[in-house]
Amino acid sequence: MRISELSRRSGVSIPTIKYYLRDGLLPPGRATAANQADYDDSHLRRLRLIRSLIGVRGLSVSATRDVLAAVDKQRENVHLLLGLVLGILPADRGGEPEGSTQADDTSAPAGADADADVSGLSEVAALTAEMGWKTSPHTPAAQVVAETLETLRALGVDYDWRSLLPYAELADRTAALDLDQLADASDPLQQAERAVLLTVLLEPALLALRRLAQEHHSAQRYGGG
Amino acid sequence: MRISELSRRSGVSIPTIKYYLRDGLLPPGRATAANQADYDDSHLRRLRLIRSLIGVRGLSVSATRDVLAAVDKQRENVHLLLGLVLGILPADRGGEPEGSTQADDTSAPAGADADADVSGLSEVAALTAEMGWKTSPHTPAAQVVAETLETLRALGVDYDWRSLLPYAELADRTAALDLDQLADASDPLQQAERAVLLTVLLEPALLALRRLAQEHHSAQRYGGG
């Protein structure tokens, strides 16, 4: 297809596509004339993934380049691919040679202030062990859970990892739904794009559904007037 | 108790307490001497609620004053109280005389650009009807769900309210857990404070639990290496 069709089908403007081509985010098309090139579905899928990383996940062009470079090395490993595009695996590790890119190996970021969160992170480890989840111990998500527990306690709420267990059960079922929705994608890059869209864009909607359900349950328990 | 103990037990500094007193957010204590006053548990509970509205929900002092004024009129109605502190009910409606403060009455905000979201909002109405939820039709939460559906479709993902139904089932169970955790609060203001803390502070943690569970499920389905 010509660049105009690539633009129409991807929703990315021609000047932006040209910028990605110059910048190396998108590989060149097959030259058909002096100033013309032909693009195929692989360009379209890659462009859609770029759009989801920049426009939805909010990555910079430079961070997107790192993620794509890592993605190119892990094209056959869907688990690592999803970890890369969702930011569970850091791109600078995911891009390393085979053997050092195991999920369990993405441990503490260099220079992390480990002491500050030891108690919270060990609680997250207890929670994930209880759930039977095999997860990397120092991901941003683990940090967020640890910090939440510490913040609630600092504000005087009696809360520990066991309080989160019923929420973790529901999160487990939510994630199973998420993965179901990726199963029908035909190509790893398309799957990666859907993972970014459905994970990131559904976040505010999931919280909003909780608010709607809270309103309903509150009316049921306390009378809606 | 003296102001120093009030400060210690609430975690709010003495100068900030004095500011809230001058500003009318906190009612004066009982004067015991020329420059001294005695505060009781009602001051402590109110101060904790103020802290959660400003420090956790991120409201301005002026918006907090509106919410507290509405809360004072709705002290007996826990459902409206929770709606007010969580922002489901706008404070300027919640503060109106009895009879016009029904949850179902907080309809479209004045001047809302109704046309833009008609399709999305009617889908939210279909979703809440299917769930048996009685919710106000134009809350911020309903808008967020409507916008998410529209954004996903604009990005080429085939998605409608039925796709969200299984997520809504899980949100329903999440909200039931949330309400369970308020049940043991002894006082409506304490309940309101816990509602703000547990609803708002758990938001990032719930999304993080989803990410952790996604990592686990992805490893299970695609092999974690």
GROMACS .gro file of C-alpha atoms in nm, chain B residues 52-208:
model
  157
  277SER     CA    1  -0.877   1.251   5.357
  278LEU     CA    2  -1.070   1.489   5.130
  279ILE     CA    3  -0.779   1.730   5.086
  280GLY     CA    4  -0.482   1.496   5.115
  281VAL     CA    5  -0.621   1.184   4.947
  282ARG     CA    6  -0.903   1.293   4.719
  283GLY     CA    7  -0.706   1.606   4.634
  284LEU     CA    8  -0.995   1.850   4.681
  285SER     CA    9  -0.926   2.218   4.730
  286VAL     CA   10  -1.004   2.377   5.068
  287SER     CA   11  -1.300   2.550   4.909
  288ALA     CA   12  -1.442   2.229   4.754
  289THR     CA   13  -1.387   2.056   5.089
  290ARG     CA   14  -1.592   2.329   5.259
  291ASP     CA   15  -1.879   2.262   5.017
  292VAL     CA   16  -1.863   1.887   5.074
  293LEU     CA   17  -1.857   1.933   5.453
  294ALA     CA   18  -2.154   2.170   5.443
  295ALA     CA   19  -2.349   1.911   5.247
  296VAL     CA   20  -2.229   1.633   5.477
  297ASP     CA   21  -2.360   1.829   5.777
  298LYS     CA   22  -2.708   1.827   5.625
  299GLN     CA   23  -2.697   1.458   5.540
  300ARG     CA   24  -2.544   1.318   5.856
  301GLU     CA   25  -2.832   1.071   5.901
  302ASN     CA   26  -2.830   0.938   5.544
  303VAL     CA   27  -2.521   0.721   5.505
  304HIS     CA   28  -2.590   0.659   5.135
  305LEU     CA   29  -2.593   1.030   5.054
  306LEU     CA   30  -2.297   1.088   5.285
  307LEU     CA   31  -2.086   0.832   5.099
  308GLY     CA   32  -2.200   0.975   4.764
  309LEU     CA   33  -2.090   1.320   4.875
  310VAL     CA   34  -1.745   1.231   5.004
  311LEU     CA   35  -1.670   1.007   4.705
  312GLY     CA   36  -1.784   1.273   4.457
  313ILE     CA   37  -2.071   1.065   4.316
  314LEU     CA   38  -2.313   1.334   4.431
  315PRO     CA   39  -2.208   1.693   4.358
  316ALA     CA   40  -2.184   1.886   4.685
  317ASP     CA   41  -2.393   2.173   4.553
  318ARG     CA   42  -2.685   1.936   4.503
  319GLY     CA   43  -2.630   1.727   4.814
  320GLY     CA   44  -2.659   2.042   5.019
  321GLU     CA   45  -3.008   2.129   4.899
  322PRO     CA   46  -3.319   2.080   5.112
  323GLU     CA   47  -3.458   1.729   5.160
  324GLY     CA   48  -3.660   1.601   4.869
  325SER     CA   49  -3.442   1.731   4.593
  326THR     CA   50  -3.137   1.534   4.697
  327GLN     CA   51  -3.236   1.193   4.568
  328ALA     CA   52  -2.950   1.019   4.398
  329ASP     CA   53  -3.159   0.977   4.083
  330ASP     CA   54  -3.207   1.349   4.068
  331THR     CA   55  -2.844   1.441   4.007
  332SER     CA   56  -2.890   1.434   3.634
  333ALA     CA   57  -2.700   1.603   3.353
  334PRO     CA   58  -2.468   1.880   3.466
  335ALA     CA   59  -2.584   2.217   3.340
  336GLY     CA   60  -2.442   2.295   3.000
  337ALA     CA   61  -2.305   1.946   2.947
  338ASP     CA   62  -2.233   1.869   2.585
  339ALA     CA   63  -2.497   1.599   2.581
  340ASP     CA   64  -2.477   1.512   2.211
  341ALA     CA   65  -2.114   1.412   2.219
  342ASP     CA   66  -2.166   1.113   2.448
  343VAL     CA   67  -2.521   1.006   2.377
  344SER     CA   68  -2.416   0.676   2.223
  345GLY     CA   69  -2.162   0.597   2.495
  346LEU     CA   70  -2.394   0.698   2.779
  347SER     CA   71  -2.684   0.495   2.642
  348GLU     CA   72  -2.450   0.196   2.637
  349VAL     CA   73  -2.364   0.261   3.003
  350ALA     CA   74  -2.737   0.269   3.074
  351ALA     CA   75  -2.773  -0.069   2.901
  352LEU     CA   76  -2.483  -0.206   3.104
  353THR     CA   77  -2.615  -0.085   3.441
  354ALA     CA   78  -2.965  -0.211   3.355
  355GLU     CA   79  -2.826  -0.554   3.269
  356MET     CA   80  -2.633  -0.555   3.598
  357GLY     CA   81  -2.942  -0.448   3.793
  358TRP     CA   82  -2.749  -0.146   3.923
  359LYS     CA   83  -2.952   0.158   4.018
  360THR     CA   84  -2.708   0.435   3.949
  361SER     CA   85  -2.731   0.802   3.860
  362PRO     CA   86  -2.708   0.829   3.482
  363HIS     CA   87  -2.464   1.120   3.448
  364THR     CA   88  -2.199   1.073   3.714
  365PRO     CA   89  -1.831   1.119   3.629
  366ALA     CA   90  -1.797   0.739   3.649
  367ALA     CA   91  -2.065   0.686   3.382
  368GLN     CA   92  -1.889   0.941   3.160
  369VAL     CA   93  -1.556   0.761   3.198
  370VAL     CA   94  -1.705   0.427   3.091
  371ALA     CA   95  -1.878   0.591   2.794
  372GLU     CA   96  -1.559   0.765   2.684
  373THR     CA   97  -1.357   0.446   2.713
  374LEU     CA   98  -1.593   0.261   2.481
  375GLU     CA   99  -1.575   0.542   2.230
  376THR     CA  100  -1.196   0.565   2.248
  377LEU     CA  101  -1.149   0.190   2.198
  378ARG     CA  102  -1.374   0.194   1.893
  379ALA     CA  103  -1.198   0.501   1.753
  380LEU     CA  104  -0.874   0.301   1.778
  381GLY     CA  105  -1.023   0.014   1.586
  382VAL     CA  106  -1.099  -0.225   1.871
  383ASP     CA  107  -1.434  -0.398   1.830
  384TYR     CA  108  -1.583  -0.328   2.171
  385ASP     CA  109  -1.923  -0.248   2.316
  386TRP     CA  110  -2.095  -0.255   2.653
  387ARG     CA  111  -2.138  -0.631   2.637
  388SER     CA  112  -1.760  -0.667   2.627
  389LEU     CA  113  -1.752  -0.490   2.964
  390LEU     CA  114  -2.016  -0.712   3.128
  391PRO     CA  115  -1.774  -0.968   3.276
  392TYR     CA  116  -1.565  -0.678   3.412
  393ALA     CA  117  -1.879  -0.525   3.560
  394GLU     CA  118  -1.951  -0.855   3.741
  395LEU     CA  119  -1.607  -0.838   3.899
  396ALA     CA  120  -1.652  -0.468   3.982
  397ASP     CA  121  -1.977  -0.559   4.154
  398ARG     CA  122  -1.794  -0.802   4.380
  399THR     CA  123  -1.515  -0.550   4.438
  400ALA     CA  124  -1.768  -0.288   4.551
  401ALA     CA  125  -1.933  -0.539   4.785
  402LEU     CA  126  -1.590  -0.593   4.947
  403ASP     CA  127  -1.545  -0.216   4.970
  404LEU     CA  128  -1.875  -0.172   5.152
  405ASP     CA  129  -1.797  -0.464   5.385
  406GLN     CA  130  -1.486  -0.279   5.496
  407LEU     CA  131  -1.691   0.023   5.602
  408ALA     CA  132  -1.941  -0.176   5.803
  409ASP     CA  133  -1.739  -0.181   6.123
  410ALA     CA  134  -1.694   0.196   6.146
  411SER     CA  135  -1.887   0.323   6.446
  412ASP     CA  136  -1.970   0.675   6.331
  413PRO     CA  137  -2.092   0.817   5.997
  414LEU     CA  138  -1.796   1.058   5.972
  415GLN     CA  139  -1.552   0.778   6.042
  416GLN     CA  140  -1.729   0.570   5.781
  417ALA     CA  141  -1.701   0.858   5.534
  418GLU     CA  142  -1.329   0.895   5.603
  419ARG     CA  143  -1.270   0.522   5.555
  420ALA     CA  144  -1.474   0.532   5.233
  421VAL     CA  145  -1.246   0.803   5.092
  422LEU     CA  146  -0.924   0.634   5.206
  423LEU     CA  147  -1.016   0.284   5.093
  424THR     CA  148  -1.179   0.388   4.767
  425VAL     CA  149  -0.918   0.636   4.648
  426LEU     CA  150  -0.599   0.487   4.793
  427LEU     CA  151  -0.685   0.136   4.678
  428GLU     CA  152  -0.730   0.249   4.316
  429PRO     CA  153  -0.365   0.226   4.212
  430ALA     CA  154  -0.326  -0.094   4.414
  431LEU     CA  155  -0.620  -0.262   4.238
  432LEU     CA  156  -0.472  -0.175   3.899
  433ALA     CA  157  -0.131  -0.298   4.016
   0.00000   0.00000   0.00000
